[in-house]
Amino acid sequence: MLQKIKRFLIPILIIVFAIMVFVYMKSTKPVQKPVDIKEKVWMVQTLTAQFERLAPVQKLYGTVESYSMVSASAPVTGVISKVFVKDGQTVKKGEKLVFIDETDLTIPLRQAEAEAANAKAQLTQQKFTNTANQKRLEHEKKVLKLKQIAVTRAKQLMQKNLASQSSLDAANEALVRQEYTVVGAKLAVQENQSKLIQAQASLEKAQAALQQAQLNLQRGQLVAPYDARIASVNVSEGSRVNAGTVMVSFYALDSLELRAKLPVTQLPIVEKALRDNVALNAFYESGGSKTDLPLLRLAGEATTSGVDAFFKLPESLLGARPGALMDISLEGVTKGDVLAVPYSAIYGNDRIYLVEDNRLVSHTVNVVGEVQRNNQLWALVKPDFKEGVKINITHLPNATTGLKVSEEGQ
């Protein structure tokens, strides 16, 4: 019996002992202090909203062009005798550029002068002939009248039996011959008048050829028609050129313009300003200084990417060459009660965050353009809040309404 009691009692004692040890260890373990969870605060920079009257700007990229680029061609086939200029050289009005050998120019001129003199002599001869034919026609008409009188007299004498039938027949025959002679004289006058017209046309043609030869002489000895810069020289001394070969290209110094592509979104604004005679300017910034470029006009044709706008280059930029690339900023029409903010403050296309009680508050705004500020492009927005509020300008990837922030420097 005792053995059975021991067999059941020992396991029970072991279990009780283990429970007591567990309770003791649990009651004597160190107590950990509760963790105090703090909300994370993001450091940001802010901008105090100040409404202004500003003109939005649009960044444009353009190419320098000249509207007076001249490509002077050789008027005749000949040899280049002298080249006075080089590529890129600036010349004054009247300075020599390129000369073709004078012999190649004067021989056609002398030929044209001879042709004109010959045509003039032919015209003079035809005028003399025309005068003689008209006088002959007048004489033959007078003789015709006498023949007609003779026939009438012969008829009267025959009625009085003072003349025979043969006399009347002879008078009629003489009258018929004279009528034929008058017809021939009239034909000679008409033929001569046609020849006179042909001679006059030949003279005018010869005189035109002479004028062309004189003009070729001037064009073959090319001088600058105005102050210009040489774009390219395509011939050299001693080379032989054909008529129509481009010898030299040049352009007026005051003819330079900047052609820039205007985005489709800006086209209605610019067109309205031009219709209302509102002057629009762009500015080119270099070395810390700004240069104004007035908007002249828009191109007559458009493309899917926009319309070309032309800007006048001022004297300070006349050193630019056609083909040079320039980036400019087009100033639009001034807008009131607008706010300039850096692009780091813009989320998406139309959202910024205000800082109210150290928390972000989302606001939707209308971006109406860009403006140059601190040598950077800032967004120009139309706000829906009051002036003086603080705007977050630190771009936070996790920005959302209610996010706790702290301004730098606080």
Short mmCIF file of C-alpha atoms in Angstrom, two decimals, residues 3-351:
data_model
loop_
_atom_site.label_atom_id
_atom_site.label_comp_id
_atom_site.label_asym_id
_atom_site.label_seq_id
_atom_site.Cartn_x
_atom_site.Cartn_y
_atom_site.Cartn_z
CA GLN A 3 4.50 1.60 -2.36
CA LYS A 4 1.42 2.70 -4.35
CA ILE A 5 1.22 5.97 -2.40
CA LYS A 6 4.86 6.77 -3.14
CA ARG A 7 4.34 6.01 -6.86
CA PHE A 8 1.56 8.64 -7.19
CA LEU A 9 2.89 11.19 -4.66
CA ILE A 10 6.34 11.74 -6.16
CA PRO A 11 5.09 12.96 -9.59
CA ILE A 12 2.60 15.26 -7.91
CA LEU A 13 5.32 16.77 -5.76
CA ILE A 14 7.53 17.29 -8.80
CA ILE A 15 4.71 19.12 -10.64
CA VAL A 16 3.92 21.28 -7.60
CA PHE A 17 7.60 22.14 -7.21
CA ALA A 18 7.86 23.12 -10.87
CA ILE A 19 4.80 25.35 -10.60
CA MET A 20 6.24 27.04 -7.55
CA VAL A 21 9.55 27.67 -9.29
CA PHE A 22 7.73 29.14 -12.34
CA VAL A 23 5.60 31.42 -10.14
CA TYR A 24 8.69 32.58 -8.28
CA MET A 25 10.66 33.35 -11.41
CA LYS A 26 7.75 35.21 -12.97
CA SER A 27 7.20 37.31 -9.88
CA THR A 28 10.87 38.22 -9.60
CA LYS A 29 11.61 39.09 -13.28
CA PRO A 30 12.59 42.74 -14.05
CA VAL A 31 9.71 45.03 -15.10
CA GLN A 32 10.28 46.82 -18.48
CA LYS A 33 9.10 50.40 -18.71
CA PRO A 34 6.39 51.10 -21.36
CA VAL A 35 7.71 52.50 -24.69
CA ASP A 36 6.67 56.09 -25.37
CA ILE A 37 5.95 56.27 -29.16
CA LYS A 38 6.57 59.77 -30.60
CA GLU A 39 5.26 61.03 -33.95
CA LYS A 40 8.05 61.79 -36.48
CA VAL A 41 8.51 65.44 -37.41
CA TRP A 42 9.81 66.36 -40.89
CA MET A 43 12.06 69.40 -41.29
CA VAL A 44 10.93 71.66 -44.12
CA GLN A 45 11.54 75.10 -45.56
CA THR A 46 8.61 77.46 -46.00
CA LEU A 47 7.79 80.51 -48.09
CA THR A 48 5.45 83.26 -46.93
CA ALA A 49 2.82 83.89 -49.60
CA GLN A 50 3.05 87.39 -51.11
CA PHE A 51 0.73 88.18 -54.01
CA GLU A 52 2.27 90.21 -56.87
CA ARG A 53 1.64 91.52 -60.38
CA LEU A 54 3.91 89.42 -62.55
CA ALA A 55 4.30 88.52 -66.21
CA PRO A 56 4.66 84.78 -66.84
CA VAL A 57 7.63 83.67 -68.93
CA GLN A 58 7.95 80.82 -71.39
CA LYS A 59 11.32 79.24 -72.12
CA LEU A 60 11.94 79.12 -75.89
CA TYR A 61 14.79 77.79 -77.98
CA GLY A 62 15.53 79.47 -81.30
CA THR A 63 17.90 79.81 -84.23
CA VAL A 64 19.41 83.03 -85.54
CA GLU A 65 18.38 83.82 -89.12
CA SER A 66 18.67 86.68 -91.61
CA TYR A 67 15.74 87.81 -93.74
CA SER A 68 18.12 89.44 -96.25
CA MET A 69 20.50 86.60 -97.04
CA VAL A 70 21.80 87.29 -100.58
CA SER A 71 23.44 84.70 -102.83
CA ALA A 72 25.18 86.66 -105.60
CA SER A 73 25.52 84.59 -108.79
CA ALA A 74 27.81 85.05 -111.78
CA PRO A 75 25.87 86.92 -114.55
CA VAL A 76 27.96 85.42 -117.36
CA THR A 77 30.43 82.62 -117.92
CA GLY A 78 33.90 83.90 -117.15
CA VAL A 79 37.05 83.82 -115.05
CA ILE A 80 37.22 85.25 -111.52
CA SER A 81 39.87 87.96 -111.61
CA LYS A 82 39.75 89.15 -107.99
CA VAL A 83 38.27 88.07 -104.65
CA PHE A 84 38.41 90.84 -102.06
CA VAL A 85 36.68 89.20 -99.06
CA LYS A 86 36.74 86.11 -96.88
CA ASP A 87 34.14 84.15 -94.91
CA GLY A 88 32.86 86.01 -91.85
CA GLN A 89 34.34 89.35 -92.88
CA THR A 90 32.32 92.52 -92.20
CA VAL A 91 32.16 95.00 -95.09
CA LYS A 92 30.86 98.55 -95.52
CA LYS A 93 28.50 99.73 -98.24
CA GLY A 94 30.36 100.13 -101.55
CA GLU A 95 33.32 97.88 -100.70
CA LYS A 96 34.48 95.49 -103.43
CA LEU A 97 33.55 91.83 -103.05
CA VAL A 98 34.25 89.73 -106.18
CA PHE A 99 35.21 90.75 -109.75
CA ILE A 100 34.85 88.70 -112.95
CA ASP A 101 37.48 89.33 -115.65
CA GLU A 102 36.49 92.57 -117.40
CA THR A 103 37.04 91.03 -120.85
CA ASP A 104 34.32 88.45 -120.20
CA LEU A 105 31.98 91.30 -119.35
CA THR A 106 32.86 93.89 -122.01
CA ILE A 107 32.76 91.59 -125.08
CA PRO A 108 29.02 90.83 -124.63
CA LEU A 109 28.50 94.53 -123.95
CA ARG A 110 30.16 95.57 -127.25
CA GLN A 111 28.15 92.94 -129.10
CA ALA A 112 24.94 94.25 -127.58
CA GLU A 113 25.91 97.83 -128.47
CA ALA A 114 26.51 96.78 -132.10
CA GLU A 115 23.18 94.96 -132.26
CA ALA A 116 21.40 97.99 -130.85
CA ALA A 117 23.07 100.31 -133.37
CA ASN A 118 22.16 97.99 -136.25
CA ALA A 119 18.55 97.74 -135.11
CA LYS A 120 18.35 101.52 -134.79
CA ALA A 121 19.68 101.95 -138.35
CA GLN A 122 17.15 99.43 -139.68
CA LEU A 123 14.36 101.33 -137.97
CA THR A 124 15.55 104.63 -139.46
CA GLN A 125 15.67 103.05 -142.95
CA GLN A 126 12.14 101.72 -142.56
CA LYS A 127 10.93 105.16 -141.48
CA PHE A 128 12.44 106.71 -144.65
CA THR A 129 10.84 104.01 -146.79
CA ASN A 130 7.51 104.53 -145.07
CA THR A 131 7.65 108.29 -145.75
CA ALA A 132 8.47 107.69 -149.43
CA ASN A 133 5.66 105.15 -149.83
CA GLN A 134 3.12 107.50 -148.27
CA LYS A 135 4.18 110.32 -150.61
CA ARG A 136 3.95 107.96 -153.58
CA LEU A 137 0.43 106.93 -152.47
CA GLU A 138 -0.63 110.58 -152.26
CA HIS A 139 0.80 111.22 -155.78
CA GLU A 140 -0.92 108.18 -157.26
CA LYS A 141 -4.24 109.25 -155.70
CA LYS A 142 -3.89 112.68 -157.38
CA VAL A 143 -3.21 111.00 -160.72
CA LEU A 144 -6.26 108.78 -160.13
CA LYS A 145 -8.42 111.87 -159.72
CA LEU A 146 -7.09 113.26 -163.02
CA LYS A 147 -7.89 109.97 -164.77
CA GLN A 148 -11.41 110.08 -163.33
CA ILE A 149 -11.83 113.66 -164.63
CA ALA A 150 -10.54 112.58 -168.06
CA VAL A 151 -13.14 109.80 -168.27
CA THR A 152 -15.91 112.21 -167.29
CA ARG A 153 -14.76 114.74 -169.92
CA ALA A 154 -14.55 112.04 -172.61
CA LYS A 155 -18.13 111.02 -171.85
CA GLN A 156 -19.33 114.61 -172.10
CA LEU A 157 -17.53 115.16 -175.45
CA MET A 158 -18.91 111.90 -176.79
CA GLN A 159 -22.43 112.99 -175.91
CA LYS A 160 -21.82 116.17 -177.94
CA ASN A 161 -20.29 114.08 -180.78
CA LEU A 162 -16.98 115.83 -180.20
CA ALA A 163 -15.08 112.63 -179.30
CA SER A 164 -15.07 109.05 -180.50
CA GLN A 165 -15.74 105.81 -178.62
CA SER A 166 -12.08 104.92 -178.84
CA SER A 167 -11.14 108.04 -176.90
CA LEU A 168 -13.55 107.06 -174.13
CA ASP A 169 -12.18 103.51 -174.07
CA ALA A 170 -8.63 104.81 -173.82
CA ALA A 171 -9.59 107.05 -170.91
CA ASN A 172 -11.32 104.14 -169.11
CA GLU A 173 -8.27 101.92 -169.63
CA ALA A 174 -5.98 104.58 -168.23
CA LEU A 175 -8.32 104.93 -165.23
CA VAL A 176 -8.27 101.16 -164.52
CA ARG A 177 -4.47 101.06 -164.70
CA GLN A 178 -4.23 104.01 -162.32
CA GLU A 179 -6.63 102.37 -159.85
CA TYR A 180 -4.41 99.26 -159.87
CA THR A 181 -1.37 101.48 -159.29
CA VAL A 182 -3.08 103.10 -156.30
CA VAL A 183 -3.87 99.65 -154.86
CA GLY A 184 -0.18 98.70 -155.18
CA ALA A 185 0.88 101.93 -153.46
CA LYS A 186 -1.50 101.23 -150.57
CA LEU A 187 -0.12 97.70 -150.22
CA ALA A 188 3.44 99.05 -150.13
CA VAL A 189 2.49 101.44 -147.33
CA GLN A 190 0.85 98.65 -145.32
CA GLU A 191 3.80 96.28 -145.82
CA ASN A 192 6.20 98.98 -144.78
CA GLN A 193 4.20 99.69 -141.64
CA SER A 194 4.50 96.01 -140.65
CA LYS A 195 8.25 96.16 -141.30
CA LEU A 196 8.38 99.36 -139.27
CA ILE A 197 6.77 97.56 -136.31
CA GLN A 198 9.22 94.68 -136.69
CA ALA A 199 12.15 97.10 -136.81
CA GLN A 200 10.86 98.84 -133.69
CA ALA A 201 10.55 95.47 -131.90
CA SER A 202 14.07 94.49 -133.00
CA LEU A 203 15.40 97.78 -131.65
CA GLU A 204 13.66 97.30 -128.29
CA LYS A 205 15.00 93.75 -128.09
CA ALA A 206 18.53 94.96 -128.88
CA GLN A 207 18.23 97.76 -126.32
CA ALA A 208 17.05 95.25 -123.68
CA ALA A 209 20.03 93.04 -124.48
CA LEU A 210 22.26 96.11 -124.16
CA GLN A 211 20.76 96.95 -120.77
CA GLN A 212 21.26 93.34 -119.69
CA ALA A 213 24.90 93.48 -120.77
CA GLN A 214 25.38 96.75 -118.87
CA LEU A 215 23.70 95.19 -115.83
CA ASN A 216 25.92 92.11 -116.15
CA LEU A 217 28.94 94.42 -116.17
CA GLN A 218 27.80 95.87 -112.84
CA ARG A 219 26.94 92.47 -111.37
CA GLY A 220 30.21 91.00 -112.55
CA GLN A 221 32.04 93.64 -110.51
CA LEU A 222 30.21 92.99 -107.26
CA VAL A 223 30.27 95.56 -104.46
CA ALA A 224 28.44 95.58 -101.13
CA PRO A 225 25.01 97.24 -101.49
CA TYR A 226 24.91 97.92 -97.71
CA ASP A 227 26.82 97.20 -94.53
CA ALA A 228 26.99 93.41 -94.43
CA ARG A 229 28.76 90.31 -93.20
CA ILE A 230 30.07 87.70 -95.63
CA ALA A 231 28.41 84.35 -95.00
CA SER A 232 30.45 82.32 -97.50
CA VAL A 233 32.80 82.76 -100.45
CA ASN A 234 32.40 80.01 -103.05
CA VAL A 235 34.99 81.02 -105.68
CA SER A 236 38.69 81.75 -105.82
CA GLU A 237 40.86 83.89 -108.08
CA GLY A 238 41.50 82.28 -111.45
CA SER A 239 38.58 79.85 -111.28
CA ARG A 240 36.15 79.71 -114.19
CA VAL A 241 32.47 79.90 -113.38
CA ASN A 242 29.31 79.39 -115.38
CA ALA A 243 26.43 81.80 -115.49
CA GLY A 244 24.29 81.30 -112.38
CA THR A 245 27.10 79.97 -110.18
CA VAL A 246 26.90 81.44 -106.65
CA MET A 247 30.05 83.47 -106.04
CA VAL A 248 29.46 84.90 -102.57
CA SER A 249 26.68 85.02 -99.95
CA PHE A 250 26.18 87.90 -97.52
CA TYR A 251 23.54 89.47 -95.30
CA ALA A 252 22.79 92.87 -93.78
CA LEU A 253 24.00 93.33 -90.23
CA ASP A 254 20.65 94.76 -89.14
CA SER A 255 18.63 91.90 -90.67
CA LEU A 256 19.22 89.30 -87.97
CA GLU A 257 16.23 87.71 -86.27
CA LEU A 258 15.69 84.85 -83.87
CA ARG A 259 13.22 82.17 -84.99
CA ALA A 260 11.85 80.25 -82.00
CA LYS A 261 9.12 77.61 -81.78
CA LEU A 262 6.12 78.85 -79.80
CA PRO A 263 4.20 76.04 -78.07
CA VAL A 264 0.58 75.51 -79.10
CA THR A 265 -0.59 76.32 -75.56
CA GLN A 266 0.93 79.81 -75.76
CA LEU A 267 -0.37 80.63 -79.25
CA PRO A 268 -3.81 82.04 -78.25
CA ILE A 269 -2.22 84.32 -75.64
CA VAL A 270 0.37 85.70 -78.04
CA GLU A 271 -2.10 86.14 -80.89
CA LYS A 272 -4.48 88.08 -78.64
CA ALA A 273 -1.64 90.33 -77.48
CA LEU A 274 -0.63 91.05 -81.09
CA ARG A 275 -4.25 91.82 -82.06
CA ASP A 276 -4.56 94.20 -79.10
CA ASN A 277 -1.23 95.87 -80.00
CA VAL A 278 0.29 94.78 -76.69
CA ALA A 279 4.07 94.70 -76.99
CA LEU A 280 5.62 91.39 -75.96
CA ASN A 281 9.31 90.95 -75.25
CA ALA A 282 11.64 88.09 -74.63
CA PHE A 283 14.93 88.39 -72.83
CA TYR A 284 18.26 86.68 -73.32
CA GLU A 285 20.36 86.24 -70.21
CA SER A 286 24.13 85.98 -70.40
CA GLY A 287 26.83 86.88 -67.91
CA GLY A 288 24.28 88.13 -65.39
CA SER A 289 22.79 90.72 -67.77
CA LYS A 290 19.48 90.64 -69.63
CA THR A 291 18.92 91.72 -73.22
CA ASP A 292 15.42 92.42 -74.52
CA LEU A 293 14.27 90.91 -77.82
CA PRO A 294 10.98 92.43 -79.08
CA LEU A 295 8.48 90.03 -80.65
CA LEU A 296 8.04 91.01 -84.33
CA ARG A 297 5.53 88.57 -85.78
CA LEU A 298 4.37 84.97 -86.03
CA ALA A 299 5.03 82.65 -88.95
CA GLY A 300 2.36 82.26 -91.62
CA GLU A 301 2.31 78.47 -91.28
CA ALA A 302 1.99 76.23 -88.24
CA THR A 303 3.11 72.71 -87.42
CA THR A 304 1.83 70.14 -84.95
CA SER A 305 4.43 71.27 -82.42
CA GLY A 306 3.58 74.97 -82.60
CA VAL A 307 4.16 78.17 -84.55
CA ASP A 308 7.46 79.93 -85.22
CA ALA A 309 7.82 83.36 -83.60
CA PHE A 310 10.33 85.95 -84.82
CA PHE A 311 12.23 88.22 -82.42
CA LYS A 312 14.44 91.17 -83.36
CA LEU A 313 18.06 90.96 -82.25
CA PRO A 314 19.31 94.23 -80.69
CA GLU A 315 22.65 95.80 -81.57
CA SER A 316 24.34 94.11 -78.62
CA LEU A 317 23.63 90.69 -80.19
CA LEU A 318 24.45 91.54 -83.82
CA GLY A 319 27.65 89.55 -83.43
CA ALA A 320 25.56 86.37 -83.60
CA ARG A 321 25.77 84.34 -86.82
CA PRO A 322 22.88 82.73 -88.71
CA GLY A 323 22.45 79.20 -87.44
CA ALA A 324 23.48 80.03 -83.87
CA LEU A 325 21.24 78.54 -81.13
CA MET A 326 19.89 80.72 -78.34
CA ASP A 327 17.54 80.11 -75.42
CA ILE A 328 15.28 83.01 -74.46
CA SER A 329 12.39 83.63 -72.08
CA LEU A 330 9.20 85.13 -73.52
CA GLU A 331 7.37 87.45 -71.13
CA GLY A 332 3.59 87.22 -71.34
CA VAL A 333 0.86 89.64 -70.32
CA THR A 334 1.12 90.86 -66.71
CA LYS A 335 -1.28 89.14 -64.27
CA GLY A 336 -2.41 90.42 -60.89
CA ASP A 337 -2.74 88.62 -57.52
CA VAL A 338 -0.46 85.76 -58.48
CA LEU A 339 2.14 83.91 -56.46
CA ALA A 340 5.60 82.73 -57.50
CA VAL A 341 6.78 79.49 -55.90
CA PRO A 342 9.69 77.15 -56.68
CA TYR A 343 8.81 73.99 -58.52
CA SER A 344 9.79 71.98 -55.43
CA ALA A 345 6.53 73.23 -53.90
CA ILE A 346 4.40 71.82 -56.74
CA TYR A 347 3.00 68.29 -56.44
CA GLY A 348 1.53 66.84 -59.61
CA ASN A 349 0.36 69.70 -61.79
CA ASP A 350 -1.92 71.66 -59.49
CA ARG A 351 -1.27 71.00 -55.79
#
